[in-house]
mmCIF file of C-alpha atoms and ligand atoms in Angstrom:
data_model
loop_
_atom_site.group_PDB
_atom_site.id
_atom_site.type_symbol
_atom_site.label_atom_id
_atom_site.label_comp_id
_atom_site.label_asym_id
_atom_site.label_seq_id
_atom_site.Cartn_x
_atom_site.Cartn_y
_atom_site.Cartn_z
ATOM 1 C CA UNK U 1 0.607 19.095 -4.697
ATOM 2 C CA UNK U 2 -2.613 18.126 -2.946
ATOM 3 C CA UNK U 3 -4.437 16.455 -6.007
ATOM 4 C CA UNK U 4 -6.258 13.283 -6.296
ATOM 5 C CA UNK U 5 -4.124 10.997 -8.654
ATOM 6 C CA UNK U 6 -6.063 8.520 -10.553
ATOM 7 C CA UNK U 7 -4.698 5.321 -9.620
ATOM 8 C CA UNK U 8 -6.278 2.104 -10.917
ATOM 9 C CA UNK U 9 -9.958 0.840 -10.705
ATOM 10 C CA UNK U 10 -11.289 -0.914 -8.019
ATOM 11 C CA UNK U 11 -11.229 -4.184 -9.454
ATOM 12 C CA UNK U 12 -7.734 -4.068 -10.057
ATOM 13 C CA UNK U 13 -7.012 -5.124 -7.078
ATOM 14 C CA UNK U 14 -7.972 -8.376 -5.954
ATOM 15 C CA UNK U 15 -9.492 -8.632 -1.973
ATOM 16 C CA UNK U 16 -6.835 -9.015 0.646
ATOM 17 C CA UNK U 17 -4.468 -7.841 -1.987
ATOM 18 C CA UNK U 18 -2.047 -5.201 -3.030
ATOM 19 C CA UNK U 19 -0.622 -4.146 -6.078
ATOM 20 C CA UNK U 20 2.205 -1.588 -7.496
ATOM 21 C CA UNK U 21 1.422 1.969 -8.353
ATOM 22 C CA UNK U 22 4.146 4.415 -9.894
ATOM 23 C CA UNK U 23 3.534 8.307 -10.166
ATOM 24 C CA UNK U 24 5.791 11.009 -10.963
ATOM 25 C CA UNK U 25 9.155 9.302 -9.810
ATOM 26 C CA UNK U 26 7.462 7.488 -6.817
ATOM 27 C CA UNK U 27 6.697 4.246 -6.009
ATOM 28 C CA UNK U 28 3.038 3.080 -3.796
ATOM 29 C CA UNK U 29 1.719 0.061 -2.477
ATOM 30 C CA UNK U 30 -2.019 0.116 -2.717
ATOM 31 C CA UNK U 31 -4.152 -2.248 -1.078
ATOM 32 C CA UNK U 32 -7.266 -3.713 -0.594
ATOM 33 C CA UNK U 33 -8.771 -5.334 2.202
ATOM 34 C CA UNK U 34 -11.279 -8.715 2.512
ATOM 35 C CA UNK U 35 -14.192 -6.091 3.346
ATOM 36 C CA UNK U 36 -13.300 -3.644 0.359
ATOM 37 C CA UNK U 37 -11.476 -0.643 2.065
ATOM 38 C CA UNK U 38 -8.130 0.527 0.029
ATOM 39 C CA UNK U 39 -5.409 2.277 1.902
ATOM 40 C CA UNK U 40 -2.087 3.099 0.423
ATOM 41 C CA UNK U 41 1.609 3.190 1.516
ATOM 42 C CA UNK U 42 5.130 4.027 0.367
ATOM 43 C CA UNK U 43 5.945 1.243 -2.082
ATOM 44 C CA UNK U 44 9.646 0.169 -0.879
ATOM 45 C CA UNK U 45 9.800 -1.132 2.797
ATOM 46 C CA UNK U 46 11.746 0.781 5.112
ATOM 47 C CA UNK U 47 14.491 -2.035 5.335
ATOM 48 C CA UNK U 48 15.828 -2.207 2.057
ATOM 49 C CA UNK U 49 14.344 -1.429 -1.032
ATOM 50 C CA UNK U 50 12.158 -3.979 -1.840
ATOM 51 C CA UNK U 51 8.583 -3.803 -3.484
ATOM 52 C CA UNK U 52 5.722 -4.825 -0.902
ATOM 53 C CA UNK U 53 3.279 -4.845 -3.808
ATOM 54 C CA UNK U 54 5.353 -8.612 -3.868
ATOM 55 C CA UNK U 55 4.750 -9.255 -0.508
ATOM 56 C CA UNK U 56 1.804 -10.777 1.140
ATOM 57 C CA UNK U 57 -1.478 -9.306 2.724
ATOM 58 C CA UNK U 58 -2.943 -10.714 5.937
ATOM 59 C CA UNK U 59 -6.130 -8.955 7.018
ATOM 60 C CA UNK U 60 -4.566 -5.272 7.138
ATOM 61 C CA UNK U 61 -0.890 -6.432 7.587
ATOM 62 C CA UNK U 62 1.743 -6.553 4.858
ATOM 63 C CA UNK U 63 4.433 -8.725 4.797
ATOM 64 C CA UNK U 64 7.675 -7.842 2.946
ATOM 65 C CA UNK U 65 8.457 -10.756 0.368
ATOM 66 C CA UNK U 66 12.384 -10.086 1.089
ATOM 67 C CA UNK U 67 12.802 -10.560 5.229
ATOM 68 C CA UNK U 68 8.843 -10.789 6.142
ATOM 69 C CA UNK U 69 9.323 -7.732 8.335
ATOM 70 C CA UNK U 70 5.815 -6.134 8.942
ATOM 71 C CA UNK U 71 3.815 -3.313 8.710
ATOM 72 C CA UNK U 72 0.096 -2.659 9.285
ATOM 73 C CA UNK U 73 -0.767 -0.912 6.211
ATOM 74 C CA UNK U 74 -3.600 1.020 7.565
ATOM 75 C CA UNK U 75 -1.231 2.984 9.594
ATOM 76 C CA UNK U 76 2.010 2.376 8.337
ATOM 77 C CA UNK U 77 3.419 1.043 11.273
ATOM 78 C CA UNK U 78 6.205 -1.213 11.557
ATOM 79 C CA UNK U 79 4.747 -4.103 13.830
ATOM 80 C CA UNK U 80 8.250 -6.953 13.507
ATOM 81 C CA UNK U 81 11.304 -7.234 12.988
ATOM 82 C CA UNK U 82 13.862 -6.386 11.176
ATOM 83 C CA UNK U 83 11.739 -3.459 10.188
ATOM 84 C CA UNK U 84 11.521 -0.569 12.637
ATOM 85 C CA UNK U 85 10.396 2.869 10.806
ATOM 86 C CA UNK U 86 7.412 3.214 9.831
ATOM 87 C CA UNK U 87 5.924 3.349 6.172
ATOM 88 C CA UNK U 88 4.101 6.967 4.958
ATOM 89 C CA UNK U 89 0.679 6.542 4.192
ATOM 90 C CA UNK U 90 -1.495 8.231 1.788
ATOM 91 C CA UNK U 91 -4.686 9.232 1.686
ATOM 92 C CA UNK U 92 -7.049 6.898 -0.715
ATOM 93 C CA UNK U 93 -10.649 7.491 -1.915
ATOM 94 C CA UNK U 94 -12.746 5.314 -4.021
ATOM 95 C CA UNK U 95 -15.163 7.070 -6.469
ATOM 96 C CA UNK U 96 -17.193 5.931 -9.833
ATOM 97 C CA UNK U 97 -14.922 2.443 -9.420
ATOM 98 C CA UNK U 98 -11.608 3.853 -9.668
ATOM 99 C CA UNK U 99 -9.360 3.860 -7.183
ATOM 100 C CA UNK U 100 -7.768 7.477 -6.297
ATOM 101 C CA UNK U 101 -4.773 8.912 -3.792
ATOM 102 C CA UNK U 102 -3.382 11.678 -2.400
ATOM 103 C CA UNK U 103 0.360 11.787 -2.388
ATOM 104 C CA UNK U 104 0.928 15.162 -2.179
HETATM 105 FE FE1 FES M 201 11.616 -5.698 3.865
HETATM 106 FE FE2 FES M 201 13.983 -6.584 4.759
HETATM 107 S S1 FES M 201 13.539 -5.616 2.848
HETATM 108 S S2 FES M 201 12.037 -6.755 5.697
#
């Protein structure tokens, strides 16, 4: 599937935030950074299944609330330990103040 899923608004998400997004059986982390770009993940960390949406953002890092393993959410890569693979990321556009991704 390649469509745009509606998401959230804009405002739903706080700056230097993230929050929890479900769709069709999966789980997303979306997030929003102190300047007001929005990227989104795989919800779960890689390490054990634990919602980041919990954890805590840092400029464009997340920090899993379970072992504070890291991941720069922009890119989805795993930057400490204990995490080590890497998260998916999504594509994310904002239009008419709603927040939309790609998860196809
Ligand atoms: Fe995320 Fe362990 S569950 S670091």
């Amino acid at each position: 599937e390649d469509a745009w899923i509606d998401a959230c608004a804009a405002d739903d998400i706080d700056p230097e935030d993230v929050i929890r997004f479900d769709h069709g059986g999966a789980t997303f982390a979306i997030y929003r950074t102190g300047d007001d770009r929005y990227f989104a993940t795989d919800g779960l960390c890689t390490h054990e299944f634990v919602h980041l949406a919990d954890g805590l953002v840092m400029d464009t890092v997340i920090e899993c609330p379970l072992h504070n393993g890291r991941f720069d959410f922009t890119t989805g890569e795993a930057l400490s330990p204990p995490v080590c693979a890497a998260l998916r990321t999504f594509p994310v556009k904002v239009e008419g103040g709603r927040v939309y991704l790609r998860a196809g």
